[in-house]
Short mmCIF file of N, CA and C in Angstrom, two decimals:
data_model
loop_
_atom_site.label_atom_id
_atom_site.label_comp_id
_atom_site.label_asym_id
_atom_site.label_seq_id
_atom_site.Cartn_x
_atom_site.Cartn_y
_atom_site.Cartn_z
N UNK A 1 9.20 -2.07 24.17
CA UNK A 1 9.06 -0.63 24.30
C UNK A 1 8.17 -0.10 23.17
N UNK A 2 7.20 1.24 23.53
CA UNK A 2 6.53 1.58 22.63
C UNK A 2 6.96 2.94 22.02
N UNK A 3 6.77 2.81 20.62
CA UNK A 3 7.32 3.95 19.58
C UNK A 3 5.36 4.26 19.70
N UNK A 4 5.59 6.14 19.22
CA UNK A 4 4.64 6.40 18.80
C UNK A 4 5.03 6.94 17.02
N UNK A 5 4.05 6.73 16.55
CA UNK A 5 3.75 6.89 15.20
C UNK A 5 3.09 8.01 14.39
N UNK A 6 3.08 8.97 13.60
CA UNK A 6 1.77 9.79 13.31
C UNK A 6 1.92 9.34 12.24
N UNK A 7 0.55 8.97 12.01
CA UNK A 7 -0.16 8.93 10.28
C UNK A 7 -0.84 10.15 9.85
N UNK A 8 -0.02 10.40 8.67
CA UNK A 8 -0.90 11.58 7.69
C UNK A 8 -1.87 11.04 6.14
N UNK A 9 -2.72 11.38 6.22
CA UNK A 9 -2.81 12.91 6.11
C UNK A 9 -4.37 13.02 7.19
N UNK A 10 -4.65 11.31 7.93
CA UNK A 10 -5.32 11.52 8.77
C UNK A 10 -5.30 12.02 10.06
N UNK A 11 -3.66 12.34 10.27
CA UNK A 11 -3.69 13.02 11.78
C UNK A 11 -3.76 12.14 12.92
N UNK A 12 -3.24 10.89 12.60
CA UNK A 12 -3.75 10.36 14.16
C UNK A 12 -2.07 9.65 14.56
N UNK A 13 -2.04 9.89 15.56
CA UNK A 13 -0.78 8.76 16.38
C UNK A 13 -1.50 7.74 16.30
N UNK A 14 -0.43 6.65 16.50
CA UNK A 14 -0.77 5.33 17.11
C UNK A 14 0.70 5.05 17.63
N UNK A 15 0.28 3.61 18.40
CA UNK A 15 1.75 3.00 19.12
C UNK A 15 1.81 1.71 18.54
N UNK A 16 3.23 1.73 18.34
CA UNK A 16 4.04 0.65 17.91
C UNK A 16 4.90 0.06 19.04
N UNK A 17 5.01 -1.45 18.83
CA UNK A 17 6.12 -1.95 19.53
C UNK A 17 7.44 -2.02 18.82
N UNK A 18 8.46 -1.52 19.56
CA UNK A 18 9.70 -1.12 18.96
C UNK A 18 10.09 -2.58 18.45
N UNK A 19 10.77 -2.73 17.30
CA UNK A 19 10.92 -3.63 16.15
C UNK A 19 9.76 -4.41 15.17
N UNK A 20 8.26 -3.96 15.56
CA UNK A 20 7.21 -3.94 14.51
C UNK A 20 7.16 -3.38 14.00
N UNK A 21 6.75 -3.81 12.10
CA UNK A 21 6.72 -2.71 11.10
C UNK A 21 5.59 -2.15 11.44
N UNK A 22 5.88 -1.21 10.10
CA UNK A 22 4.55 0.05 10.11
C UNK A 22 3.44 -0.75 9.73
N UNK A 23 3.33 -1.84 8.78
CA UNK A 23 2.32 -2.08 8.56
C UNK A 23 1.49 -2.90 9.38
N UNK A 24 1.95 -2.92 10.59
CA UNK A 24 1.25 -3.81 11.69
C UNK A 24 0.25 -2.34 12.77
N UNK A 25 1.11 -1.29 12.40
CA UNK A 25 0.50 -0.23 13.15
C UNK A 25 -0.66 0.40 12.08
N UNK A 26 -0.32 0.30 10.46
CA UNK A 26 -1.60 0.20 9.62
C UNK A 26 -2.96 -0.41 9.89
N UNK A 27 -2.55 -1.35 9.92
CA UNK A 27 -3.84 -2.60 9.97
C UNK A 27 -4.61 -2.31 11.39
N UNK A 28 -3.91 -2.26 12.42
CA UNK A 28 -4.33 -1.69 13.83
C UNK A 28 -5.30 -0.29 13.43
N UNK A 29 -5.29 0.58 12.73
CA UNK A 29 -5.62 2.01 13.00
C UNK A 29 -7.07 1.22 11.99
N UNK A 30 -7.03 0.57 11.60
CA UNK A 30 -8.19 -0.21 10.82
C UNK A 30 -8.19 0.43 9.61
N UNK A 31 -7.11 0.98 9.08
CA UNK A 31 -6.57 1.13 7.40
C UNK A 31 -6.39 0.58 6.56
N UNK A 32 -7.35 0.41 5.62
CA UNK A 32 -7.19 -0.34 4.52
C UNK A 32 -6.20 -0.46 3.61
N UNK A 33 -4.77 -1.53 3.62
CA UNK A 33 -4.03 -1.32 3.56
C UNK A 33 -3.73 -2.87 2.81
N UNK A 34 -3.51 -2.99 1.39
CA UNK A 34 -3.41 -4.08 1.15
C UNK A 34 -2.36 -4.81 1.37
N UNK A 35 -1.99 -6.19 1.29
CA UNK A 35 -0.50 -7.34 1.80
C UNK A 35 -0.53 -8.47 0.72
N UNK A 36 -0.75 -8.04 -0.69
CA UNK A 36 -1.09 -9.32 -1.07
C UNK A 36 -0.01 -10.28 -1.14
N UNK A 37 1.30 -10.07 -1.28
CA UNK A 37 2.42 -10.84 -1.07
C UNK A 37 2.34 -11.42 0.72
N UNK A 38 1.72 -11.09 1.31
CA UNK A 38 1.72 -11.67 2.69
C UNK A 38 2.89 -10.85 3.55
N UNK A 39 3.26 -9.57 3.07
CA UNK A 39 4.73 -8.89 3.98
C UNK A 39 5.58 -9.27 3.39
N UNK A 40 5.83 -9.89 2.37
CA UNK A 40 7.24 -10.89 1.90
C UNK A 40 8.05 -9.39 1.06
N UNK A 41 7.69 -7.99 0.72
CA UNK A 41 8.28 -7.03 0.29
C UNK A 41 8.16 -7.20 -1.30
N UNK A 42 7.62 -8.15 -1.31
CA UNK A 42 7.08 -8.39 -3.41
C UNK A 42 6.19 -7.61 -3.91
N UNK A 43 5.32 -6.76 -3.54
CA UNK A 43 4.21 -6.42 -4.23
C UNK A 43 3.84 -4.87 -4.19
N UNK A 44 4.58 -4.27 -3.32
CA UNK A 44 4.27 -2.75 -3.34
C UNK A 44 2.63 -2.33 -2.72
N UNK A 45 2.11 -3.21 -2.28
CA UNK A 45 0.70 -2.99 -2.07
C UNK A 45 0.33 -1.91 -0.30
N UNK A 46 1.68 -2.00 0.05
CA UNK A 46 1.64 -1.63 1.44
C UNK A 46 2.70 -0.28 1.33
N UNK A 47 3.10 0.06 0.29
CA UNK A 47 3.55 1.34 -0.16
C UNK A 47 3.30 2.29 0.54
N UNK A 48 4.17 3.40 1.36
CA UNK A 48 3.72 4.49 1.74
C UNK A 48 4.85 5.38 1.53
N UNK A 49 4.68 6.76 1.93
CA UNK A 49 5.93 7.52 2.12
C UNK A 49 6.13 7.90 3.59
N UNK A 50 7.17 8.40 3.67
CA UNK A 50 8.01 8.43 5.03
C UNK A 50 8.62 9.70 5.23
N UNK A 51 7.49 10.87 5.59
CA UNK A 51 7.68 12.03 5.91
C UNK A 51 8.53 12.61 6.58
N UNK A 52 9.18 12.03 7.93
CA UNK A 52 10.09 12.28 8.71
C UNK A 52 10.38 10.75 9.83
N UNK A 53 11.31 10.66 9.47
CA UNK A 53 11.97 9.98 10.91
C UNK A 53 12.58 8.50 10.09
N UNK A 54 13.14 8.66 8.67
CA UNK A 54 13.40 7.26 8.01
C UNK A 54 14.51 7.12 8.71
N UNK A 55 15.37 8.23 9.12
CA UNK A 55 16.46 7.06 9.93
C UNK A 55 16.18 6.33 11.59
N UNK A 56 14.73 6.58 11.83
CA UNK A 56 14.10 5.88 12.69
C UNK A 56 13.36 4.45 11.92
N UNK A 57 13.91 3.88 11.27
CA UNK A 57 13.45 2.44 10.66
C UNK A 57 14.75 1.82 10.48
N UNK A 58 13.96 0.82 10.00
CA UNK A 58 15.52 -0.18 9.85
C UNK A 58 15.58 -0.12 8.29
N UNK A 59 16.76 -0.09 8.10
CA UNK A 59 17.78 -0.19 6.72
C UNK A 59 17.21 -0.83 5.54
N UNK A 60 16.74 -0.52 4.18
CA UNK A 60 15.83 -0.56 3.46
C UNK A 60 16.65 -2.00 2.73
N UNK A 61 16.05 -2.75 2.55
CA UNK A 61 16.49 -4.27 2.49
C UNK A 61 16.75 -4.41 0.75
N UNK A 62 17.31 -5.28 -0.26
CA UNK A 62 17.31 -5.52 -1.62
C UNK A 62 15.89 -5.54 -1.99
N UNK A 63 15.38 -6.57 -1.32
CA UNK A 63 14.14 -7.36 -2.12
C UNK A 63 13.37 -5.57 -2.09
N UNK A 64 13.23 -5.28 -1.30
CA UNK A 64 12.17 -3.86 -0.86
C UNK A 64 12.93 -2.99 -2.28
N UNK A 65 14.08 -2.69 -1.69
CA UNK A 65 14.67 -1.65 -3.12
C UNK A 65 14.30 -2.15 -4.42
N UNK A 66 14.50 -3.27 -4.90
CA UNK A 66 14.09 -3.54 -6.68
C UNK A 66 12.16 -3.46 -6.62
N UNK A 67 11.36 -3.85 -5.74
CA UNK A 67 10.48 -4.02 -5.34
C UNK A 67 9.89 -2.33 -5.79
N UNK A 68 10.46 -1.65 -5.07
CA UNK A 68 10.45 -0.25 -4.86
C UNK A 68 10.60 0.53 -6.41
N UNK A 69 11.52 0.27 -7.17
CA UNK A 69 11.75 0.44 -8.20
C UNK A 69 11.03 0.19 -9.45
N UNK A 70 10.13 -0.88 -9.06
CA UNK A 70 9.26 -1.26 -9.99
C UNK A 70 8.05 -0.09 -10.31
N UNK A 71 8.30 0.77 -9.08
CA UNK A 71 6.54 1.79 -8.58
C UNK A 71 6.85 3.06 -9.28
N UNK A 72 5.96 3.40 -10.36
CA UNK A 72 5.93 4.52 -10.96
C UNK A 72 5.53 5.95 -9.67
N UNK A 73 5.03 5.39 -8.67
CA UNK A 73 4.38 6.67 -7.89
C UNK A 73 5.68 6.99 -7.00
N UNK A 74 6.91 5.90 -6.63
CA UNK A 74 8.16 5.83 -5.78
C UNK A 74 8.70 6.95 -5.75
N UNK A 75 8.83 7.87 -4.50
CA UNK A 75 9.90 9.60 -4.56
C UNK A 75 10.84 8.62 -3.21
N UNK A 76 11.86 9.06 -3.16
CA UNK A 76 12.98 9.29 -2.02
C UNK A 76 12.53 8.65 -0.96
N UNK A 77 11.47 8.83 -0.38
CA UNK A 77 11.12 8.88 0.90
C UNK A 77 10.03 7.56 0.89
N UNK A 78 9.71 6.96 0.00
CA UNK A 78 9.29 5.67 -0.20
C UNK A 78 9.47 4.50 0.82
N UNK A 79 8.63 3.87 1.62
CA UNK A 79 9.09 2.79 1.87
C UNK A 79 7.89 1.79 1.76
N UNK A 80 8.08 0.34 1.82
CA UNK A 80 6.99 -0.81 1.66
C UNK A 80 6.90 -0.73 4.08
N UNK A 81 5.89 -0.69 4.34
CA UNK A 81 5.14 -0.75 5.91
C UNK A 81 5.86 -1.86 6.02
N UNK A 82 5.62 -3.36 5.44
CA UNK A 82 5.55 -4.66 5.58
C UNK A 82 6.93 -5.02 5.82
N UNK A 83 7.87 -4.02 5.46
CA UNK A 83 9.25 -4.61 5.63
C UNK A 83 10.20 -3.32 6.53
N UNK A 84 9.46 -2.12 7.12
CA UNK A 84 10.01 -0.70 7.66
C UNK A 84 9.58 -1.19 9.21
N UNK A 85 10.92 -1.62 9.75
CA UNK A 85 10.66 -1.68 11.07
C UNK A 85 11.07 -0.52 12.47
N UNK A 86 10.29 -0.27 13.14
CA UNK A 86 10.35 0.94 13.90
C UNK A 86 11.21 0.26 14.86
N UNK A 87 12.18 1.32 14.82
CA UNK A 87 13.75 1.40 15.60
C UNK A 87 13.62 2.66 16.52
N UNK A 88 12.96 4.00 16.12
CA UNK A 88 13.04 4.89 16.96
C UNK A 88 12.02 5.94 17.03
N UNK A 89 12.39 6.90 17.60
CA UNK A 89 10.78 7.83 17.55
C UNK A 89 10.93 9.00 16.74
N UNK A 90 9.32 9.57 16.44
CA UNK A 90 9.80 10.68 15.06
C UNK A 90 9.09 10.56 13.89
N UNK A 91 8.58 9.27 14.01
CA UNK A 91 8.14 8.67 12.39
C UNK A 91 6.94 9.72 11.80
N UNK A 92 6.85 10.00 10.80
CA UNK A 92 5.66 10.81 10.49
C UNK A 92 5.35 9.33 9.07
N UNK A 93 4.45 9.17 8.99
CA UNK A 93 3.87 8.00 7.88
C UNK A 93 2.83 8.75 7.06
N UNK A 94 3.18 8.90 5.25
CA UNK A 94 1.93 9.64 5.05
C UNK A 94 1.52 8.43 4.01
N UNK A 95 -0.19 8.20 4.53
CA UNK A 95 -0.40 6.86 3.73
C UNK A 95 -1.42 7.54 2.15
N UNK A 96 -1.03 7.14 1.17
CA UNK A 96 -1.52 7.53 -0.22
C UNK A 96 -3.01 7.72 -0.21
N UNK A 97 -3.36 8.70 -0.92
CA UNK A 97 -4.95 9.39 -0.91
C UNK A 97 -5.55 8.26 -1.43
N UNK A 98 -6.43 7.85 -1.28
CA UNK A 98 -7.72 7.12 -2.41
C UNK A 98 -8.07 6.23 -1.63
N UNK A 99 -8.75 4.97 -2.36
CA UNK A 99 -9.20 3.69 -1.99
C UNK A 99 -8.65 2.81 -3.00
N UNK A 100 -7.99 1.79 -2.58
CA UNK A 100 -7.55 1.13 -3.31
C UNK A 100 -8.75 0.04 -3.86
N UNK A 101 -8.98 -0.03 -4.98
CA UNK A 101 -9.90 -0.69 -5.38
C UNK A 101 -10.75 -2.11 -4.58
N UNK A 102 -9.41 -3.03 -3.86
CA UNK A 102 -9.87 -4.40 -3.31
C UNK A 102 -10.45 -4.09 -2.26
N UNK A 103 -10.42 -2.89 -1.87
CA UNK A 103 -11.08 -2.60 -0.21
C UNK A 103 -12.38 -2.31 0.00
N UNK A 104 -13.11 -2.56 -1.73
CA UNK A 104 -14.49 -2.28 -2.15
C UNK A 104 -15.03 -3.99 -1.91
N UNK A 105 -15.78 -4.37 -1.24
CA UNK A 105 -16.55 -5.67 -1.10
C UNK A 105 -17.27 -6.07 -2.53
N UNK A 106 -17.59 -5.39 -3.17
CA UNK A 106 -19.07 -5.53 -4.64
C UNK A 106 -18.29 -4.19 -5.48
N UNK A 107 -17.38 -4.96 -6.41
CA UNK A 107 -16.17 -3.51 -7.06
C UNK A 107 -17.23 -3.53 -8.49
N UNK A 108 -18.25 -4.64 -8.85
CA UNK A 108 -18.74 -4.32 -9.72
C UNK A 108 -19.76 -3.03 -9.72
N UNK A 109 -20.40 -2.95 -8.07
CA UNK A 109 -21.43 -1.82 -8.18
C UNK A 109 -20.77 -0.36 -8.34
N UNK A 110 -19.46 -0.68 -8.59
CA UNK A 110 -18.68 0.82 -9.14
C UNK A 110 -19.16 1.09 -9.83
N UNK A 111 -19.44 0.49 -11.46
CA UNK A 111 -19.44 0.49 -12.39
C UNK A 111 -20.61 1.92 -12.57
N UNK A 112 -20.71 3.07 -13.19
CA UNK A 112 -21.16 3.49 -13.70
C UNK A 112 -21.50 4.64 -12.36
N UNK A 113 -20.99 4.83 -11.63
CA UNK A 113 -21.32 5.78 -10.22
C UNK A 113 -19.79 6.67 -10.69
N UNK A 114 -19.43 7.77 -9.72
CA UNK A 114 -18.97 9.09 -9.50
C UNK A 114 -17.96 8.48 -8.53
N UNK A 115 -16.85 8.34 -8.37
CA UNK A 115 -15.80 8.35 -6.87
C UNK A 115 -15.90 9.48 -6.25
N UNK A 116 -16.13 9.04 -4.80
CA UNK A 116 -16.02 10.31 -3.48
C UNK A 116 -14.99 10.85 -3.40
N UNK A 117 -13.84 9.54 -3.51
CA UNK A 117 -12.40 9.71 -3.55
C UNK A 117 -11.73 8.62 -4.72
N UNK A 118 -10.15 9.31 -4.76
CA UNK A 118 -9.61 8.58 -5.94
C UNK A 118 -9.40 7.20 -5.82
N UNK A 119 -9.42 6.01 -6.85
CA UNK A 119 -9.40 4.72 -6.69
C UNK A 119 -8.30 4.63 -7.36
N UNK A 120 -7.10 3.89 -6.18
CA UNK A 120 -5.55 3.64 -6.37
C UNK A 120 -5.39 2.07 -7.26
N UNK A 121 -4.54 2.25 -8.06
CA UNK A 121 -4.19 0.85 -8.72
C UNK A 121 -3.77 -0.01 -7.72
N UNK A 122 -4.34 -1.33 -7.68
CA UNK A 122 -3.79 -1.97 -6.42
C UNK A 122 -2.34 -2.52 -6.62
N UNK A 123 -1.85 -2.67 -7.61
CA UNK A 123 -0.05 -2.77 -7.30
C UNK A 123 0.47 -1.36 -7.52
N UNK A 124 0.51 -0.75 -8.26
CA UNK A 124 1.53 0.17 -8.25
C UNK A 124 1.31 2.22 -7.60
N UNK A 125 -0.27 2.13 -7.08
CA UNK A 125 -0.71 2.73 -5.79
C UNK A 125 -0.84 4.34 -7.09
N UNK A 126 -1.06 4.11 -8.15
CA UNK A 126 -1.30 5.04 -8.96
C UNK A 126 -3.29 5.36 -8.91
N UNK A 127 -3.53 6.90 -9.50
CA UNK A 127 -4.50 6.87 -9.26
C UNK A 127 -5.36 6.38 -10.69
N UNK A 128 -6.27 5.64 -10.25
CA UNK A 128 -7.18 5.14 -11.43
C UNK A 128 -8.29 5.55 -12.06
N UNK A 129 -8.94 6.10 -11.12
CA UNK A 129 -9.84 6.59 -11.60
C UNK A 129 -10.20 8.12 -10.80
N UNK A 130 -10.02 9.06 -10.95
CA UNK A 130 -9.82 10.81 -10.30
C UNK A 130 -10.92 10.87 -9.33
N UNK A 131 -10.83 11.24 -8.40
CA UNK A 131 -12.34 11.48 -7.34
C UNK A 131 -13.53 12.42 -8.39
N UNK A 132 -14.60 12.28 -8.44
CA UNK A 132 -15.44 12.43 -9.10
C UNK A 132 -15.56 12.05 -10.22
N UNK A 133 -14.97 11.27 -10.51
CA UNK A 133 -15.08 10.90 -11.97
C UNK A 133 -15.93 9.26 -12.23
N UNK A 134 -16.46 8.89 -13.45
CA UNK A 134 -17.29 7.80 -13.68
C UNK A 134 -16.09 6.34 -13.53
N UNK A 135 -16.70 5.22 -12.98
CA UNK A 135 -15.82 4.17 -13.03
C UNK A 135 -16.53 3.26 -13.91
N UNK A 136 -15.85 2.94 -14.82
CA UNK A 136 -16.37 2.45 -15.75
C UNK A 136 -15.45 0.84 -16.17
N UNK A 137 -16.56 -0.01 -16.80
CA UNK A 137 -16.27 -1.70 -16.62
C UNK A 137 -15.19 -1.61 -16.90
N UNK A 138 -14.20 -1.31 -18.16
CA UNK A 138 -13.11 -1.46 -18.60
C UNK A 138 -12.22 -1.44 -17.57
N UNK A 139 -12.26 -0.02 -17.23
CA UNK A 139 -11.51 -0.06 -16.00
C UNK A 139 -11.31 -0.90 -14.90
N UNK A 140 -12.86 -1.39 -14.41
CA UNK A 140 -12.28 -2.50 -13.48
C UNK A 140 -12.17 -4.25 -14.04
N UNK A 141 -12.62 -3.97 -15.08
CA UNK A 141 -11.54 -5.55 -15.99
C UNK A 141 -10.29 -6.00 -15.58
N UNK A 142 -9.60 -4.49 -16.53
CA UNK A 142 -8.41 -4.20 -16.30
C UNK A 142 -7.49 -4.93 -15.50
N UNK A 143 -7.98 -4.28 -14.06
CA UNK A 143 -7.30 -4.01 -13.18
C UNK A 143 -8.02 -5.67 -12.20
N UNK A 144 -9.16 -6.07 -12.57
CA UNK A 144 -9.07 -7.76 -11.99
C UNK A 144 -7.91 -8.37 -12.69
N UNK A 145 -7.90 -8.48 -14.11
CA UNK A 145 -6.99 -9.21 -15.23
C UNK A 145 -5.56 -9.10 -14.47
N UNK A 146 -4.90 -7.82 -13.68
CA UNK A 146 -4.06 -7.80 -13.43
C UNK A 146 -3.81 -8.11 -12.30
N UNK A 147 -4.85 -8.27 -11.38
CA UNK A 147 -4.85 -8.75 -9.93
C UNK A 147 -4.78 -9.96 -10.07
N UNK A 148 -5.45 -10.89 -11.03
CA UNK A 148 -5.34 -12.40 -11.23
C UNK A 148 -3.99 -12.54 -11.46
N UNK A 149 -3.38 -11.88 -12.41
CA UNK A 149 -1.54 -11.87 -13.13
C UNK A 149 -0.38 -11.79 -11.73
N UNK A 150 -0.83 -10.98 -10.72
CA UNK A 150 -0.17 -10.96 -9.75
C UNK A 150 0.08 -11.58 -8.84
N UNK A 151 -1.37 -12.31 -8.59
CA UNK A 151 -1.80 -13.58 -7.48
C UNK A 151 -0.94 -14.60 -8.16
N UNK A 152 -0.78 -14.68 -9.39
CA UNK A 152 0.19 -15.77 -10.45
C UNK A 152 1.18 -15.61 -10.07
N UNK A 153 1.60 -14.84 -9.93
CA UNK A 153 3.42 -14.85 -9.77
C UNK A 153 3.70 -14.58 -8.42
N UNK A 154 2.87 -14.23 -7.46
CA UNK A 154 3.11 -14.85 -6.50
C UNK A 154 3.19 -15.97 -5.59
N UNK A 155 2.06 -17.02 -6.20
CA UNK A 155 1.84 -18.58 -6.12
C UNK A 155 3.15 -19.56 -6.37
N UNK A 156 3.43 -18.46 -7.82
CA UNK A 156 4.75 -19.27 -8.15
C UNK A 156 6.31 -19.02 -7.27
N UNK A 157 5.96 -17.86 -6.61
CA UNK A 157 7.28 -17.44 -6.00
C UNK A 157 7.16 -18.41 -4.41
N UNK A 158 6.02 -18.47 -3.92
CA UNK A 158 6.07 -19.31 -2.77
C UNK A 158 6.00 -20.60 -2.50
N UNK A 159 5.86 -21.32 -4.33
CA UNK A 159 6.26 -22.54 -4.42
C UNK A 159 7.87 -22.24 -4.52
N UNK A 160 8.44 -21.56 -5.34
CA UNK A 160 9.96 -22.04 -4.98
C UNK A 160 10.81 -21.80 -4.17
#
């Protein structure tokens, strides 16, 4: 059976099959939407909030809650796509302003240009660098140094 979905703050429905998460109806709308844990609920990268209809999902799991907890940007209405499975209809999904940095192909030709829009930290979905503002090397050092640190501890979590 199909659930319909609205995503904000772009305004569009889409359809879901009832017991697929949101983040399968993400990736469909062709939203750049990162998974670097692979859906496993480790990484916060698929972070959104959940405007209306959370008791239309399924029951917010441990791993997701400490997961969740880790995210400085986390309000109430928080959930990870990768692990929020659609149970019923209603859902309003509002997916976080910006571009998350990895969704740039050549993140070095940032370097020294203006953002159109804000560039989100890719784990914890904070904003990095303000829309109009200069992106500068440090900044995206940074934030490789920590993308390498993350890919680490996730390597290690799917060896054990």
């Amino acid at each position: 059976m199909v659930k319909i979905v609205r995503l904000e703050p772009i305004a569009q429905n889409t359809e879901v099959q009832t017991n697929s998460n949101l983040l399968s109806a993400l990736l469909a709308e062709d939203l750049h939407v990162l998974k670097e844990c692979g859906g496993r609920g480790m990484c916060a990268t698929c972070h959104v909030y959940i405007k209306q209809g959370m008791d239309s999902l399924s029951k917010m799991g441990r791993r997701e809650q400490r997961t969740l907890e880790l995210i400085t940007t986390a309000k109430p209405s928080s959930r990870l796509a990768c692990q929020s499975r659609v149970l019923g209809e209603g859902i309003v999904v509002e997916v976080p302003a910006g571009m998350y940095l990895d969704a740039i192909e050549d993140v070095e030709a940032l370097i020294g240009r203006r953002t159109e829009q804000p560039l989100l930290h890719p784990i914890t979905g904070e904003v990095v660098v303000e829309a109009g503002k200069l992106v500068t090397r440090s900044v995206i050092t940074e934030l490789k140094d920590i993308r390498f640190q993350v890919g680490q501890y996730l390597a290690r979590t799917r060896e054990a």
